[in-house]
CSV table of C-alpha atoms and ligand atoms in Angstrom, one decimal:
chain,number,residue,atom,x,y,z
A,1,MET,CA,-2.5,-7.8,8.0
A,2,LYS,CA,-0.3,-7.3,5.0
A,3,PHE,CA,2.4,-4.6,4.9
A,4,PHE,CA,3.2,-2.7,1.9
A,5,VAL,CA,5.5,0.0,1.6
A,6,ASP,CA,4.4,3.3,-0.5
A,7,THR,CA,7.7,4.1,-2.1
A,8,ALA,CA,9.8,3.9,-5.4
A,9,ASP,CA,13.1,4.2,-3.4
A,10,ILE,CA,15.0,1.0,-4.1
A,11,GLY,CA,17.3,1.6,-0.9
A,12,ASP,CA,14.4,1.8,1.4
A,13,ILE,CA,12.7,-1.4,-0.3
A,14,ARG,CA,15.7,-3.4,-0.1
A,15,GLU,CA,16.1,-2.8,3.7
A,16,LEU,CA,12.6,-3.3,4.6
A,17,ALA,CA,12.6,-6.5,2.6
A,18,GLU,CA,15.5,-7.8,4.4
A,19,SER,CA,13.3,-7.5,7.6
A,20,GLY,CA,11.1,-10.3,6.3
A,21,LEU,CA,8.1,-8.0,7.2
A,22,LEU,CA,7.4,-6.6,3.8
A,23,ASP,CA,4.3,-8.1,1.9
A,24,GLY,CA,4.5,-5.7,-1.3
A,25,VAL,CA,5.2,-2.3,-2.8
A,26,THR,CA,3.0,0.6,-3.9
A,27,THR,CA,4.1,3.2,-6.3
A,28,ASN,CA,2.2,6.6,-7.9
A,29,PRO,CA,3.4,9.0,-10.4
A,30,SER,CA,4.5,11.4,-7.5
A,31,LEU,CA,6.7,8.7,-5.9
A,32,ILE,CA,8.2,7.9,-9.2
A,33,HIS,CA,9.0,11.7,-9.9
A,34,LYS,CA,10.8,11.7,-6.3
A,35,SER,CA,12.8,8.9,-7.0
A,36,GLY,CA,14.4,10.4,-10.2
A,37,ARG,CA,14.2,7.1,-11.9
A,38,ASN,CA,12.9,5.8,-15.2
A,39,PHE,CA,9.4,4.4,-14.3
A,40,LEU,CA,9.4,1.1,-16.2
A,41,GLU,CA,13.1,0.4,-15.0
A,42,VAL,CA,12.4,1.0,-11.5
A,43,VAL,CA,9.1,-0.9,-11.4
A,44,LYS,CA,10.9,-3.9,-12.9
A,45,GLU,CA,13.6,-3.6,-10.3
A,46,ILE,CA,11.2,-3.4,-7.4
A,47,ALA,CA,9.2,-6.3,-8.7
A,48,ASP,CA,12.3,-8.7,-9.1
A,49,LEU,CA,13.2,-7.6,-5.4
A,50,VAL,CA,9.8,-8.0,-3.7
A,51,PRO,CA,7.8,-11.4,-4.4
A,52,GLY,CA,4.5,-9.7,-3.4
A,53,PRO,CA,2.3,-7.3,-5.5
A,54,VAL,CA,3.9,-4.4,-6.7
A,55,SER,CA,1.5,-1.6,-7.7
A,56,ALA,CA,2.2,0.6,-10.8
A,57,GLU,CA,0.0,3.1,-11.9
A,58,VAL,CA,-1.3,4.0,-15.4
A,59,VAL,CA,-1.5,7.8,-16.2
A,60,ALA,CA,-3.9,7.9,-18.8
A,61,THR,CA,-7.5,8.9,-18.0
A,62,ASP,CA,-9.5,7.2,-21.0
A,63,HIS,CA,-10.1,3.5,-21.2
A,64,ASP,CA,-8.4,2.7,-24.2
A,65,GLU,CA,-5.2,4.4,-23.3
A,66,MET,CA,-5.2,2.9,-19.9
A,67,MET,CA,-5.5,-0.5,-21.4
A,68,ARG,CA,-2.5,0.3,-23.6
A,69,GLU,CA,-0.5,1.4,-20.7
A,70,ALA,CA,-1.7,-1.6,-18.6
A,71,GLU,CA,-0.4,-4.2,-21.1
A,72,ILE,CA,3.1,-2.7,-20.9
A,73,LEU,CA,3.0,-2.7,-17.1
A,74,ARG,CA,1.7,-6.2,-16.7
A,75,LYS,CA,4.2,-7.5,-19.0
A,76,LEU,CA,7.1,-6.2,-16.7
A,77,ALA,CA,6.5,-9.2,-14.0
A,78,ASP,CA,4.0,-11.5,-12.8
A,79,ASN,CA,3.6,-9.8,-9.6
A,80,ILE,CA,2.5,-6.4,-10.9
A,81,ALA,CA,-0.8,-4.9,-9.9
A,82,VAL,CA,-1.8,-2.3,-12.3
A,83,LYS,CA,-3.0,0.6,-10.5
A,84,VAL,CA,-6.0,2.6,-12.2
A,85,PRO,CA,-8.1,5.4,-10.9
A,86,LEU,CA,-11.6,5.4,-9.5
A,87,THR,CA,-13.4,6.8,-12.4
A,88,LEU,CA,-15.9,5.1,-14.9
A,89,ASP,CA,-13.0,4.6,-17.3
A,90,GLY,CA,-10.7,3.2,-14.5
A,91,LEU,CA,-13.4,0.7,-13.4
A,92,LYS,CA,-14.1,-0.5,-17.1
A,93,ALA,CA,-10.3,-1.2,-17.3
A,94,CYS,CA,-10.3,-2.9,-14.0
A,95,ARG,CA,-13.2,-5.1,-14.8
A,96,ALA,CA,-11.3,-6.1,-18.2
A,97,LEU,CA,-7.8,-6.6,-16.6
A,98,THR,CA,-9.0,-8.6,-13.7
A,99,GLY,CA,-11.2,-10.7,-15.9
A,100,ASP,CA,-7.8,-11.5,-17.9
A,101,GLY,CA,-6.1,-12.6,-14.6
A,102,THR,CA,-4.2,-9.4,-13.9
A,103,MET,CA,-4.1,-7.8,-10.3
A,104,VAL,CA,-5.6,-4.4,-10.2
A,105,ASN,CA,-5.5,-1.9,-7.4
A,106,VAL,CA,-8.1,0.8,-7.6
A,107,THR,CA,-6.6,4.0,-6.3
A,108,LEU,CA,-7.8,7.7,-5.5
A,109,CYS,CA,-10.8,6.5,-3.6
A,110,PHE,CA,-12.5,8.7,-1.1
A,111,THR,CA,-15.9,7.2,-0.1
A,112,ALA,CA,-17.3,3.9,0.9
A,113,ASN,CA,-19.5,4.0,-2.2
A,114,GLN,CA,-16.6,4.1,-4.4
A,115,ALA,CA,-15.1,1.2,-2.8
A,116,LEU,CA,-18.4,-0.6,-3.4
A,117,LEU,CA,-18.1,0.2,-7.2
A,118,ALA,CA,-14.6,-1.1,-7.3
A,119,ALA,CA,-15.5,-4.4,-5.5
A,120,LYS,CA,-18.2,-4.7,-8.2
A,121,ALA,CA,-15.5,-4.2,-11.0
A,122,GLY,CA,-13.6,-7.0,-9.5
A,123,ALA,CA,-10.7,-5.0,-7.9
A,124,SER,CA,-7.9,-7.1,-6.2
A,125,PHE,CA,-7.4,-3.9,-4.1
A,126,ILE,CA,-9.0,-1.0,-3.2
A,127,SER,CA,-6.8,2.1,-2.1
A,128,PRO,CA,-8.9,4.5,0.4
A,129,PHE,CA,-6.7,7.6,1.2
A,130,VAL,CA,-6.9,8.1,4.8
A,131,GLY,CA,-4.4,11.0,5.3
A,132,ARG,CA,-5.7,13.1,2.5
A,133,HIS,CA,-9.3,13.0,4.3
A,134,ASP,CA,-7.7,13.9,7.6
A,135,ASP,CA,-5.8,16.9,5.9
A,136,ILE,CA,-9.2,18.4,4.9
A,137,GLY,CA,-10.8,18.0,8.2
A,138,PHE,CA,-12.5,14.6,8.0
A,139,ASP,CA,-11.8,11.2,9.8
A,140,GLY,CA,-10.4,9.0,7.2
A,141,MET,CA,-10.5,6.0,9.2
A,142,GLU,CA,-14.5,6.2,9.3
A,143,ILE,CA,-14.3,5.4,5.7
A,144,ILE,CA,-12.1,2.1,6.4
A,145,SER,CA,-14.9,1.1,9.0
A,146,ASP,CA,-17.6,1.4,6.4
A,147,ILE,CA,-15.7,-0.4,3.6
A,148,ARG,CA,-15.0,-3.3,6.0
A,149,ILE,CA,-18.7,-3.5,6.9
A,150,ILE,CA,-19.8,-3.3,3.3
A,151,TYR,CA,-17.3,-5.8,2.0
A,152,ASP,CA,-18.2,-8.3,4.8
A,153,ASN,CA,-22.0,-8.0,4.3
A,154,TYR,CA,-21.6,-9.2,0.5
A,155,ASP,CA,-18.5,-11.2,1.0
A,156,PHE,CA,-16.4,-9.3,-1.6
A,157,ALA,CA,-13.0,-10.6,-2.2
A,158,THR,CA,-11.3,-7.2,-2.8
A,159,GLU,CA,-8.7,-6.4,-0.3
A,160,ILE,CA,-8.8,-3.1,1.6
A,161,LEU,CA,-5.5,-1.3,1.2
A,162,VAL,CA,-5.1,1.5,3.5
A,163,ALA,CA,-3.2,4.3,1.7
A,164,SER,CA,-2.1,7.8,2.5
A,165,ILE,CA,-1.0,6.8,5.9
A,166,ARG,CA,0.5,9.4,8.0
A,167,HIS,CA,1.5,7.9,11.3
A,168,PRO,CA,1.5,4.8,13.2
A,169,VAL,CA,-1.9,5.4,14.8
A,170,HIS,CA,-3.5,5.0,11.2
A,171,ILE,CA,-2.0,1.4,11.1
A,172,LEU,CA,-3.1,0.4,14.5
A,173,GLN,CA,-6.6,1.6,13.7
A,174,SER,CA,-6.6,-0.2,10.3
A,175,ALA,CA,-5.6,-3.3,12.1
A,176,LYS,CA,-8.3,-2.9,14.7
A,177,ILE,CA,-10.9,-2.3,11.8
A,178,GLY,CA,-9.6,-5.4,10.1
A,179,ALA,CA,-8.2,-3.9,6.9
A,180,ASP,CA,-6.4,-6.3,4.8
A,181,VAL,CA,-3.2,-4.3,3.9
A,182,ILE,CA,-1.7,-0.9,4.7
A,183,THR,CA,0.8,0.8,2.7
A,184,ALA,CA,2.9,3.1,4.5
A,185,PRO,CA,6.0,5.4,3.8
A,186,PRO,CA,9.3,3.7,4.9
A,187,ALA,CA,9.7,6.4,7.9
A,188,VAL,CA,6.2,5.4,9.2
A,189,ILE,CA,6.9,1.7,9.1
A,190,ARG,CA,10.5,2.3,10.9
A,191,GLN,CA,8.4,4.1,13.5
A,192,LEU,CA,6.4,1.0,14.4
A,193,PHE,CA,9.7,-0.6,15.7
A,194,LYS,CA,10.5,2.1,18.2
A,195,HIS,CA,9.5,2.8,21.9
A,196,PRO,CA,11.6,4.8,24.4
A,197,LEU,CA,10.9,2.1,27.2
A,198,THR,CA,12.4,-0.7,24.6
A,199,ASP,CA,15.5,1.3,24.2
A,200,ARG,CA,15.8,2.1,28.0
A,201,GLY,CA,15.0,-1.6,28.7
A,202,LEU,CA,18.0,-2.7,26.5
A,203,GLU,CA,20.4,-0.2,27.9
A,204,GLY,CA,19.5,-1.7,31.5
A,205,PHE,CA,19.8,-5.3,30.5
A,206,ALA,CA,23.1,-4.7,28.7
A,207,ALA,CA,24.7,-2.7,31.8
A,208,ASP,CA,23.4,-5.6,34.4
A,209,TRP,CA,24.6,-8.3,32.0
A,210,ALA,CA,28.1,-6.7,31.9
A,211,LYS,CA,28.2,-6.8,35.7
A,212,THR,CA,27.7,-10.6,35.5
A,213,GLY,CA,31.1,-11.0,33.7
A,214,GLN,CA,29.4,-13.8,31.8
A,215,SER,CA,29.1,-14.4,28.2
A,216,ILE,CA,26.5,-16.8,26.2
A,217,GLY,CA,28.3,-19.7,24.6
B,1,LIG,O1,0.2,5.7,-3.0
B,1,LIG,C1,-1.1,6.4,-2.7
B,1,LIG,C2,-1.2,7.0,-1.3
B,1,LIG,O2,-0.6,6.1,-0.4
B,1,LIG,C3,-0.3,8.5,-1.3
B,1,LIG,O3,-0.2,9.1,0.0
B,1,LIG,O4,0.9,10.8,1.4
B,1,LIG,O5,0.6,11.3,-1.1
B,1,LIG,O6,-1.5,11.4,0.4
B,1,LIG,P1,-0.2,10.6,0.2
């Protein structure tokens, strides 16, 4: 399973990239706003830092304007995945862009049927938002299971990119279902490394090792 980080914060991206475990980055207009940076500048910087796919989202809602914005975004770097919304115009843009060899991430997906449409439009990635589903009292992960079944039934190449992740259990469930990619906030990715027994175990080993009076090498 690939790990993307959902942020436009260069400091966080750099730190996670240094771990060697980061496969890509996703951004959205809200994350760009949070970064306080110029959109095109920050996306270019991220794409230079991380070799994997970097999602940059169009803000237009009509097809022609989306295509104009996509043209600017895809010229920033070879690893840009243009992010388009799951609307009729968005899927038309998806079909045109992927037909032209551009990676496309279809975002704001909330049903398995929408994911089916995105796959038929040739999307490289489909982004179902699990956390926002949970927020309104539904089980977001059920949609991931349904999409996995549908994509496997028809051998769709579209990768399931689980988005709107709120906690490590979403990542565990994504891996068990066989999602292709997760994108999570930096804090959630950092949580994956942590366990109190790991910390306690390290302290115990360090204390016992000190008592041996030895050193390695
Ligand atoms: O980038 C798309 C998605 O991950 C947004 O998550 O937390 O705003 O629901 P959130």
